[in-house]
Coordinates of C-alpha atoms and ligand atoms in Angstrom, one line a residue:
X1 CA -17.8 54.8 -5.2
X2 CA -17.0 57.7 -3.4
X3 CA -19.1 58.3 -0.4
X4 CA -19.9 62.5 -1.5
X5 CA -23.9 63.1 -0.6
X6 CA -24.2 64.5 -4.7
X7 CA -23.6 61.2 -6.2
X8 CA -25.6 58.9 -4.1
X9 CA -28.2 61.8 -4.1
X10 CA -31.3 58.9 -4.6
X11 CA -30.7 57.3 -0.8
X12 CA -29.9 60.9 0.1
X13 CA -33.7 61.2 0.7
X14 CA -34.7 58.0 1.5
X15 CA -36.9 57.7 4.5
X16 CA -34.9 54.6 5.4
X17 CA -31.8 55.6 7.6
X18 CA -28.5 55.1 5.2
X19 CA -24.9 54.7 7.2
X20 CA -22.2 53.6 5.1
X21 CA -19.1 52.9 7.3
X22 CA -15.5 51.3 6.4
X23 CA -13.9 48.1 7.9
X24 CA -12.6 50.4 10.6
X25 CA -15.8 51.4 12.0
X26 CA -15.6 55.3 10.7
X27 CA -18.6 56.8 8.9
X28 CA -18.3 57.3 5.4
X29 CA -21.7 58.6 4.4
X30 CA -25.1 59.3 6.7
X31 CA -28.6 60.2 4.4
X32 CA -30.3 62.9 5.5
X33 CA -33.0 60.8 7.8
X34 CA -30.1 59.3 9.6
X35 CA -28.8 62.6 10.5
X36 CA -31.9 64.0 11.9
X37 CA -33.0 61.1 13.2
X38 CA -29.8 60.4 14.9
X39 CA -29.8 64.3 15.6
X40 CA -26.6 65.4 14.4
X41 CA -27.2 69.0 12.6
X42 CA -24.1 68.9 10.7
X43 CA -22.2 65.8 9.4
X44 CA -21.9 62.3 10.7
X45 CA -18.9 61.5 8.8
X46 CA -16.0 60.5 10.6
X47 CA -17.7 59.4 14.1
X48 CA -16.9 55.9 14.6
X49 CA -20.1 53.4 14.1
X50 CA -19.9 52.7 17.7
X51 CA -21.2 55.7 18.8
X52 CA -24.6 55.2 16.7
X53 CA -24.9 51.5 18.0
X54 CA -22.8 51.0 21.4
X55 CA -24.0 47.6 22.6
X56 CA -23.1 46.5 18.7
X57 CA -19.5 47.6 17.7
X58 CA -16.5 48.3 20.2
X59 CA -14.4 51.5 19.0
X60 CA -11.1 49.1 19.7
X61 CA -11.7 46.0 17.4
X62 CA -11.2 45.5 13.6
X63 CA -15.1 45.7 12.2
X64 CA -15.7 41.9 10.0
X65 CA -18.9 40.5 8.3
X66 CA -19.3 38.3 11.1
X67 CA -19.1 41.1 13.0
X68 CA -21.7 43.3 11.4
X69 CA -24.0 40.6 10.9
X70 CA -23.6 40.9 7.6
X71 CA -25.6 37.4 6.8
X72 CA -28.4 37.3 9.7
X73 CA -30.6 39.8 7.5
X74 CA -33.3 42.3 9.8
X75 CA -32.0 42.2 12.9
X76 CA -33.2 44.4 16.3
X77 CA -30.4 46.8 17.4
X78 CA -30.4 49.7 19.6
X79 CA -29.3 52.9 17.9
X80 CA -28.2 56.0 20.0
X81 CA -28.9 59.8 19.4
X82 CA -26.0 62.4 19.8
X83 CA -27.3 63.6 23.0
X84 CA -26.9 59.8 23.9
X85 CA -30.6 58.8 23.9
X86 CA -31.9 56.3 21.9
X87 CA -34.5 53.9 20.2
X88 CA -34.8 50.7 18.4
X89 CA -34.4 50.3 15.2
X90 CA -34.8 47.4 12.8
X91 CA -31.4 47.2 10.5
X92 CA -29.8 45.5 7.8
X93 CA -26.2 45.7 7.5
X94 CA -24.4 44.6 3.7
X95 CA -21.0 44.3 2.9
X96 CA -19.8 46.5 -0.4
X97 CA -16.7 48.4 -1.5
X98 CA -16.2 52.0 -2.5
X99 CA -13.0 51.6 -5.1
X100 CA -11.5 48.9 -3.6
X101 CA -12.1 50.0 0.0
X102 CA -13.7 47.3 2.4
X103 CA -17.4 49.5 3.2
X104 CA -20.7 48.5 5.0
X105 CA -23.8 50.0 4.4
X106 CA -26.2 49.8 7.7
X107 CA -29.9 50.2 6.4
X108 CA -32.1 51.1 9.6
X109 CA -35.9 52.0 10.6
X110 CA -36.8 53.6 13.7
X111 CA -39.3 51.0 14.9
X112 CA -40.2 52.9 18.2
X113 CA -44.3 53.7 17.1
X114 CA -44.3 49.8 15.7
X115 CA -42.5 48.6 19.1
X116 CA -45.3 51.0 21.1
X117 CA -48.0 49.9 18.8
X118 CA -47.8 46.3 19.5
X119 CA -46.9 46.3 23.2
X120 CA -50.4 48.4 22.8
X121 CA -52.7 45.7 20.7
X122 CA -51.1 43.3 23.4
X123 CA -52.6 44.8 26.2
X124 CA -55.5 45.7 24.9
X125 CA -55.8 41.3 24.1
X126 CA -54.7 40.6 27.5
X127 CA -57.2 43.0 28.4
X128 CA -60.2 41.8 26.8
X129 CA -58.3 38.4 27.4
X130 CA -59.2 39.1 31.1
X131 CA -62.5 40.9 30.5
X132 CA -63.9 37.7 29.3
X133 CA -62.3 35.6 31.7
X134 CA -63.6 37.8 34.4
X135 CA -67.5 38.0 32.7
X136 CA -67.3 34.4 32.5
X137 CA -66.7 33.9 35.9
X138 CA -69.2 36.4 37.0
X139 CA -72.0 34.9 34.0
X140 CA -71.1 31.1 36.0
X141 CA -71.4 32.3 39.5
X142 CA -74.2 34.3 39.2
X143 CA -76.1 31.3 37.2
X144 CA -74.7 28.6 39.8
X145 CA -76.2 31.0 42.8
X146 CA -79.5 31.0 40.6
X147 CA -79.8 27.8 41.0
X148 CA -80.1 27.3 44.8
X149 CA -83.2 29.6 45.0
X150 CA -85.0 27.9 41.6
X151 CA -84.4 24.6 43.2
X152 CA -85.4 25.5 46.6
X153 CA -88.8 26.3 45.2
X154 CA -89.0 23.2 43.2
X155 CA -88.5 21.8 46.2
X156 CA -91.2 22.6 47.9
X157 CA -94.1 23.3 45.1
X158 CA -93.0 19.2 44.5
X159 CA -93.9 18.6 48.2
X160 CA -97.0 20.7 47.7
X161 CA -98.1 18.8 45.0
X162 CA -98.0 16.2 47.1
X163 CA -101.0 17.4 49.4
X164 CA -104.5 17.6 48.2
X165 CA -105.6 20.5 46.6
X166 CA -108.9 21.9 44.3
X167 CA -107.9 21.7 40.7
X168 CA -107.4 25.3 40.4
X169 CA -105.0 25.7 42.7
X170 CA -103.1 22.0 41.4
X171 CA -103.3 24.2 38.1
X172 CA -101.3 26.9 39.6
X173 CA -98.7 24.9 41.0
X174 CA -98.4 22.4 38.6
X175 CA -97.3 26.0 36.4
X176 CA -95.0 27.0 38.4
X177 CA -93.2 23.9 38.6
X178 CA -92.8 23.8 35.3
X179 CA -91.9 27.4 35.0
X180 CA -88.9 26.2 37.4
X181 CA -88.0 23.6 34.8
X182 CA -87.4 25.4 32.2
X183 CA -85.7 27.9 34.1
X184 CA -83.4 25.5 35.3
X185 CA -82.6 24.2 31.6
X186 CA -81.8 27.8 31.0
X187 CA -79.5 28.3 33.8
X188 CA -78.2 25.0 33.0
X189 CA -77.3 26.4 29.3
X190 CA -75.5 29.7 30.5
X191 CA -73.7 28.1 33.0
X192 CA -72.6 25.3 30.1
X193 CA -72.0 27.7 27.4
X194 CA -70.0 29.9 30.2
X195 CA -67.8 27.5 30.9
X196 CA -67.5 26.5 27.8
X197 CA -66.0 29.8 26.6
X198 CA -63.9 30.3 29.4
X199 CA -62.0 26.5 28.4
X200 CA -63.0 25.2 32.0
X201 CA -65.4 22.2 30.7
X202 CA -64.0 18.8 31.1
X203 CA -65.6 16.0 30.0
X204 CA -66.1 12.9 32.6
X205 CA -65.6 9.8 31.2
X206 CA -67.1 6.4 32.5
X207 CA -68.2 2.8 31.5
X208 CA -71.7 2.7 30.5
X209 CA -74.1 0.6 28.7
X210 CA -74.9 2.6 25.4
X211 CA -78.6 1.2 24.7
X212 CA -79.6 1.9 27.9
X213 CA -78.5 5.8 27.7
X214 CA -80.4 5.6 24.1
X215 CA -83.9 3.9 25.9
X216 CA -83.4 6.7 28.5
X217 CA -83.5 9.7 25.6
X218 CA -86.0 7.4 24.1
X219 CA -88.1 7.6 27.3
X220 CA -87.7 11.8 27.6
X221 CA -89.1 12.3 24.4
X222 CA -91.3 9.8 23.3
X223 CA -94.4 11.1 25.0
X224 CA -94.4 14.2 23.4
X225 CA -93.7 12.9 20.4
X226 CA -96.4 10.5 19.7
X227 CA -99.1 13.1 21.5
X228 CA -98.2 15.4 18.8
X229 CA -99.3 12.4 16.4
X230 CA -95.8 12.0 15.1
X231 CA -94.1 8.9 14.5
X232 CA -90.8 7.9 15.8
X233 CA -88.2 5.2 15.0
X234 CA -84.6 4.7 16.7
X235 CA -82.2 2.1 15.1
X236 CA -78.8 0.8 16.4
X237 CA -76.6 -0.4 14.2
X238 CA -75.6 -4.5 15.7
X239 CA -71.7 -3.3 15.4
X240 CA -72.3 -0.3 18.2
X241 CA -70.9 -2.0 21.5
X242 CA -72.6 -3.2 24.6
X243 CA -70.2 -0.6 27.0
X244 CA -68.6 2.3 26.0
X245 CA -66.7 4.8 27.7
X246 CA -67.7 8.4 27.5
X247 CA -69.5 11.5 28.7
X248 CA -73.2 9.8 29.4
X249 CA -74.8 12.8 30.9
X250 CA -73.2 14.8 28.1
X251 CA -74.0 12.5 24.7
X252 CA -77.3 12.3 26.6
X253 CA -77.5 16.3 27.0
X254 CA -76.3 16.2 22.7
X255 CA -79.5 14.0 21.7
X256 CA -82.2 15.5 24.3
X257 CA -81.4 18.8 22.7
X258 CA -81.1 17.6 19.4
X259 CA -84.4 15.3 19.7
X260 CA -86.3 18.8 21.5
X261 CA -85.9 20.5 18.9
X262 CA -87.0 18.1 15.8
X263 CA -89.9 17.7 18.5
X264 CA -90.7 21.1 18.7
X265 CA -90.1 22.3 15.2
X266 CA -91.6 19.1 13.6
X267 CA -96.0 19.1 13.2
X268 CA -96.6 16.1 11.0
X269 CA -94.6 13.8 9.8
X270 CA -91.7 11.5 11.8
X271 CA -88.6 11.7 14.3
X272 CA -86.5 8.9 13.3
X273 CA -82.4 8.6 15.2
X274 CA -80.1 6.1 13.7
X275 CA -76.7 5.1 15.7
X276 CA -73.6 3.5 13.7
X277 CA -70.5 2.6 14.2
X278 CA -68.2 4.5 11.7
X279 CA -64.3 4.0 12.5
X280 CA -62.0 2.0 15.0
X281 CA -59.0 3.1 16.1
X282 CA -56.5 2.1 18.8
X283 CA -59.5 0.5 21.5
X284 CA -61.4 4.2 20.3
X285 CA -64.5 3.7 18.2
X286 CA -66.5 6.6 16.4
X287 CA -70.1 6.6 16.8
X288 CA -72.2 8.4 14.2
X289 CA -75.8 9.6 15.0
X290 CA -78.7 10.8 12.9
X291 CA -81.5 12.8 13.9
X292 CA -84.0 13.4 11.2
X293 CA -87.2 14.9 11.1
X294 CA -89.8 16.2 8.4
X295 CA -90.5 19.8 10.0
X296 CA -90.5 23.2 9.2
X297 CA -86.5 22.7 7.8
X298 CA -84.3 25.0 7.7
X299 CA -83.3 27.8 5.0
X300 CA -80.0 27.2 3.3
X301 CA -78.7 31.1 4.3
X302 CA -79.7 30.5 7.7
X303 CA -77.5 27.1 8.1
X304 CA -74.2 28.6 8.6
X305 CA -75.3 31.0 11.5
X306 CA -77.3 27.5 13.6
X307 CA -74.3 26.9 15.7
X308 CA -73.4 30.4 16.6
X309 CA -74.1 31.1 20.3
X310 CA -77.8 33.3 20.6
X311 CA -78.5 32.4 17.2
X312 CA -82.0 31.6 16.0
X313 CA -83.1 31.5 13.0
X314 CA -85.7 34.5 13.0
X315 CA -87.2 36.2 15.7
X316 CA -91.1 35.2 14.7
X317 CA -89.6 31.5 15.3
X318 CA -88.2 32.5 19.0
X319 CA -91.4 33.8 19.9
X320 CA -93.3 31.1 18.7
X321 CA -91.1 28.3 19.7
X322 CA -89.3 29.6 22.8
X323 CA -85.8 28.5 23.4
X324 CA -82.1 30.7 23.5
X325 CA -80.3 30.0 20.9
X326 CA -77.4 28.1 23.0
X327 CA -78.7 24.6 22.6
X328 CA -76.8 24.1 19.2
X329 CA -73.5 26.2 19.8
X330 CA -73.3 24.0 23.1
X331 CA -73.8 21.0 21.3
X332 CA -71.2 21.8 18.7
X333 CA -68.5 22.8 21.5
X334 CA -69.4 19.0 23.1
X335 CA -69.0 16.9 20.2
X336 CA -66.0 18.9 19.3
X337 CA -64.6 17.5 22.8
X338 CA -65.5 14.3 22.0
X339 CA -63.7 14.7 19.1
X340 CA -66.2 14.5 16.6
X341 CA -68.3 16.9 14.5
X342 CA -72.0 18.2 13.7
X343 CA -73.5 18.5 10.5
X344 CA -76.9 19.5 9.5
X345 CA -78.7 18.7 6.5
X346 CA -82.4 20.6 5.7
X347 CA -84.5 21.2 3.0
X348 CA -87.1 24.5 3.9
X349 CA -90.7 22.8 4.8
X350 CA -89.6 19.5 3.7
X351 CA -87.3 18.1 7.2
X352 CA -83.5 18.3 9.2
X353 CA -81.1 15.9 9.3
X354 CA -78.8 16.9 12.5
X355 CA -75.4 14.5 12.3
X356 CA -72.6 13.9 14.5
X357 CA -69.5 11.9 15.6
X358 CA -68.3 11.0 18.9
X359 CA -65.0 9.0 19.8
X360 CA -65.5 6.7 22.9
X361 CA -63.3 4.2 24.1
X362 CA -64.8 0.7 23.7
X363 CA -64.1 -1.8 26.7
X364 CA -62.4 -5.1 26.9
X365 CA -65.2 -7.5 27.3
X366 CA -66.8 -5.6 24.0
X367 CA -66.8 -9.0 22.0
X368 CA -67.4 -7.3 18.6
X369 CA -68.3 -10.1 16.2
X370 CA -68.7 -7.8 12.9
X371 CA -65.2 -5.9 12.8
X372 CA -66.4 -4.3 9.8
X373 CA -67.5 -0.7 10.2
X374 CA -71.0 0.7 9.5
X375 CA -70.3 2.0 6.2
X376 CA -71.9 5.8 6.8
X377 CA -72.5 6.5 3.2
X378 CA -74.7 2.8 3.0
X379 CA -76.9 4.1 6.0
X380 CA -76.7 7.8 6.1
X381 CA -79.4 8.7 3.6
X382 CA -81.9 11.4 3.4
X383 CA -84.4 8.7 2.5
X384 CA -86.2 8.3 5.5
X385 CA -86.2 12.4 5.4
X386 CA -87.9 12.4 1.7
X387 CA -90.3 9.7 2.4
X388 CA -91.5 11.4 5.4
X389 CA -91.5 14.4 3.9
X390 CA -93.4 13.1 0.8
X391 CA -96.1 11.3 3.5
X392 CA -95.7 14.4 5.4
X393 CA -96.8 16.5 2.0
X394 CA -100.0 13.6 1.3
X395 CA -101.2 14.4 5.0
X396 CA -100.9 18.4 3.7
X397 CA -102.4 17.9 0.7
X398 CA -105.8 19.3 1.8
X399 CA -108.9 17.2 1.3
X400 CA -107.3 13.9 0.6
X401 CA -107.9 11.3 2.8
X402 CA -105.4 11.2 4.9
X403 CA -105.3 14.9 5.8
X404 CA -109.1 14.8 6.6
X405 CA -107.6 12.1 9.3
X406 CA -105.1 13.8 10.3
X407 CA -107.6 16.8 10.8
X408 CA -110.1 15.5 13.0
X409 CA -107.7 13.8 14.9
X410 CA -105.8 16.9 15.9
X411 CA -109.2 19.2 16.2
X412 CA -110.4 16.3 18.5
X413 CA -107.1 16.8 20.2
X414 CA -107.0 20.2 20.3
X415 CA -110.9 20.7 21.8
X416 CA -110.0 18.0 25.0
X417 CA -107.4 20.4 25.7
X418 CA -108.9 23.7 25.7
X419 CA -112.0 22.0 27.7
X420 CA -109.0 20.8 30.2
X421 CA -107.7 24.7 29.8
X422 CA -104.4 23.1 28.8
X423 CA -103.9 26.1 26.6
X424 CA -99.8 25.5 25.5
X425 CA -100.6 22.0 23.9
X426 CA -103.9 23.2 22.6
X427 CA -101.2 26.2 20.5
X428 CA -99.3 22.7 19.5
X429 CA -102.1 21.1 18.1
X430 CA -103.5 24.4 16.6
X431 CA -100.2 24.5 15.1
X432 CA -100.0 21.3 13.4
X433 CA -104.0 22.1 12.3
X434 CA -102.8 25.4 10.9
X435 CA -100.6 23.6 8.5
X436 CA -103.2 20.9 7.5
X437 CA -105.3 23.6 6.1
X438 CA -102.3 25.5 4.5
X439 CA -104.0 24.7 1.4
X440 CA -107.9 25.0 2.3
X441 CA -109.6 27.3 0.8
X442 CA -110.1 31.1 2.0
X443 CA -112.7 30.6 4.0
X444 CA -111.4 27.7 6.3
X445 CA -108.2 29.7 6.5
X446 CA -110.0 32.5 7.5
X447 CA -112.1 30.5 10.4
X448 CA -109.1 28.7 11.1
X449 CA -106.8 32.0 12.0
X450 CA -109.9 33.2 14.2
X451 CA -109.5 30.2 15.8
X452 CA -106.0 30.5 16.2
X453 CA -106.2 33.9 17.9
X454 CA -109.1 32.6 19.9
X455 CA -106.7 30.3 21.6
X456 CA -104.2 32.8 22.2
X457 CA -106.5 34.8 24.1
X458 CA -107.5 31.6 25.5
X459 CA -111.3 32.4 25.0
X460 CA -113.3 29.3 25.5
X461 CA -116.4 30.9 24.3
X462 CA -115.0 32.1 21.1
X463 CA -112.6 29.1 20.9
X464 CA -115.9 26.9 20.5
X465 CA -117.6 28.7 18.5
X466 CA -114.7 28.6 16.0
X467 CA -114.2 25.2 16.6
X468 CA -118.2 25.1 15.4
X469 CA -117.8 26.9 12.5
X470 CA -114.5 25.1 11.2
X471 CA -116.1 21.6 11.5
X472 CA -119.1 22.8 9.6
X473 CA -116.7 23.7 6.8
X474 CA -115.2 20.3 7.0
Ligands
LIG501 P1 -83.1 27.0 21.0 O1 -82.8 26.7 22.4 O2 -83.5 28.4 20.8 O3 -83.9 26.0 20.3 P2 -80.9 26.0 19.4 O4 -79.5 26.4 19.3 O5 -81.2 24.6 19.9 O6 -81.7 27.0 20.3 O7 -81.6 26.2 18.0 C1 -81.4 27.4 17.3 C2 -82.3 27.6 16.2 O8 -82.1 26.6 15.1 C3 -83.8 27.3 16.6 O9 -84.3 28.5 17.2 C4 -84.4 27.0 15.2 O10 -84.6 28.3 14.5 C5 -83.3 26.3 14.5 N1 -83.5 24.8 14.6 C6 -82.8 24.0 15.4 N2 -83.2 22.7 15.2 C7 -84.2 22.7 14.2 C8 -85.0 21.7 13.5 N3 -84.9 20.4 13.8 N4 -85.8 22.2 12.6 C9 -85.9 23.5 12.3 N5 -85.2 24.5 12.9 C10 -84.3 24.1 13.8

């Protein structure tokens, strides 16, 4: 081929630089983007190669394909202007002959926006990199420096309580104490979730006796359970060791969230936890929990969003029910330490199942007689779910039997504690009363929503005289 600009007139115009050079390093042939690229107005023909690309090719030496590179396909080179500036390219270099001549074609792209570009996107990360860093710091040490005060004040309405007081003023403080509380468990999430997200948390492992940790949750929860007239079952699988070690405060933080919320979102029915053991690896056992309950449930769009951080599932249920939407995504990031994962499993108004898997390491005087493992899919049903959620829907079913029970137990409930002003349970048990009349007819709903809004307003006049006309409809 000779090397005339007419013949190879399609790479003339390519937008790819062209350079076609012979085994002595002379240019043959430059397209017309290397020439104004390179910035030579006329011809490039003739210069030697190592004028385009100095820290490439000596003008002394005997150009090879070793040499050019000919095998190592894109490579970065440097390639200079005439006025001896330059700017990086990305180039291919191929070996070919032009009638029997030895010739090497040098196919290049100025990569200088690319190269600027990227250096760009990675500031910008290390930027936002250290924007989150830095509002992760700030999020923990302004939550940790909340604490002091809310603690200090705890503190002291605890010694208060101590002292003798008329009941309204007990009232008062007993509110602010547990106004404290739950700002605490708040703080406690942010400053969790923050270090969480900033890849600070470390889990501290120690040797501790599992069924006590489970009679421990057992006792934070079981009070409010069974006043809300639910039932609740916990079951350990015989295989589960004695001693484990693990995170106790932190599997212990997992199930009190986990068992607060069935609580909370659950108004008839039962909480039921089962522990197994699941695998058994190299002195490391998984440990597989179930929470189930038979409450509101949860919808199947809304699933994929629970473990997101802030996420609830809609904003009437954050009003009602309270909370910040970290207790899940914090969850999720713990077990995932632990090495383990968390599943849900819900059907709307029917029940949850909330599962997950923990590695611990078992100890040496664990004496495990059964060396078989639980089997999950033997135990890990949604049985217990559907039968309370069938006894659940008998105890709806309005008029039977069981739901007139279940009605003038939790009217008889609610009444004691609007007469004892205890106005948050008396929403709990107007709650669960709401639902036992879901299908009443029009005019018990409608006496039963007055009633509702009565103890909102926390009117104890109009709260009775509801309460009056609701049991003469019953
Ligand atoms: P929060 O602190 O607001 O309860 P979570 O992350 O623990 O935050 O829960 C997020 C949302 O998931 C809740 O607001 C609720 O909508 C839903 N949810 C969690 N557990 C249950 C459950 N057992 N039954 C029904 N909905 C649930």
């Amino acid at each position: 081929m000779e090397a005339s600009r007419d013949r190879i007139f399609p790479i003339e115009d390519a937008l790819e630089m062209i350079i076609m050079f012979d085994g002595a390093g002379k240019v043959a042939y430059a397209n017309a983007a290397a020439r104004q690229k390179l910035e030579y107005e006329d011809d490039l023909r003739g210069i030697h190669i190592s004028n385009i690309f100095p820290n490439t090719f000596q003008e002394t030496e005997e150009l090879t394909d070793e040499k050019c590179m000919t095998d190592s396909g894109l490579k970065n080179l440097v390639a200079y202007r005439k006025n001896h500036t330059c700017f990086p390219v990305e180039a291919r270099i191929t070996h070919g002959d032009d009638a029997g001549k030895n010739m090497y074609i040098c196919m290049a792209n100025d990569i200088l926006k690319k190269e600027y570009l990227s250096r760009e996107v990675e500031r910008v990360r290390e930027e936002a990199q250290q924007a989150l860093k830095v509002k992760s710091e700030f999020v923990a040490n302004v939550t940790h420096e909340l604490r002091t005060p809310v603690n200090g004040i705890l503190g002291n309405i605890r010694e208060m309580l101590d002292r003798e007081w008329d009941e309204q003023s007990q009232k008062q403080l007993h509110l602010i104490e547990r106004c404290c509380d739950d700002m605490n468990k708040i703080i406690n999430n942010i400053l969790d979730f923050s270090k969480l997200e900033a890849g600070k948390f470390t889990l501290e492992p120690r040797k501790f006796h599992f069924r006590n940790m489970l009679d421990y949750v057992k006792g934070n929860h079981i009070n409010k359970i069974t006043e809300k007239g639910l039932e609740f079952f916990m079951t350990v699988s015989p295989r589960v060791p004695e001693y484990v070690i693990g995170d106790e405060l932190r599997i212990v933080q997992i199930l009190n969230n986990l068992l607060s919320n069935a609580q909370k979102f659950t108004a008839l029915g039962k909480i039921t936890v089962e522990v197994l053991r699941t695998a058994q690896m190299d002195g490391r056992t998984e440990l597989f929990f179930i929470i189930s309950d038979t409450g509101i449930g949860i919808d199947k769009s809304d699933r994929d969003k629970l473990f997101q951080s802030f996420s609830q599932v809609d904003a009437s249920i954050s009003r009602k029910y309270g909370g910040t939407g970290l207790g899940l995504n914090i969850c999720k990031q713990l077990v995932e330490l632990m090495g383990g994962r968390i599943e849900v499993e819900s059907k709307k108004n029917k029940g949850s199942t909330f599962s997950f898997s923990i590695w611990v390491e078992t100890c040496g005087e664990d004496t495990d007689s059964h060396p078989m493992q639980d089997s999950r899919k033997s135990l890990y049903r949604l049985d217990s779910m559907e039968d309370g959620g069938k006894r659940a829907e008998d105890v709806k079913s309005f008029g039977t039997q069981d739901n007139k029970e279940a009605l003038k137990r939790n009217l008889s409930k609610l009444i004691l504690c609007v007469e004892m002003e205890n106005w948050e349970k008396a929403e709990m048990f107007m709650e669960t009363v709401r639902q036992l009349t879901e299908e009443a007819p029009h005019e018990v709903k409608r006496v039963v929503l007055r009633l509702k809004m009565a103890i909102q307003k926390e009117n104890y006049d109009k709260v009775t005289a509801e309460f009056e006309q609701l049991n003469h409809y019953l």
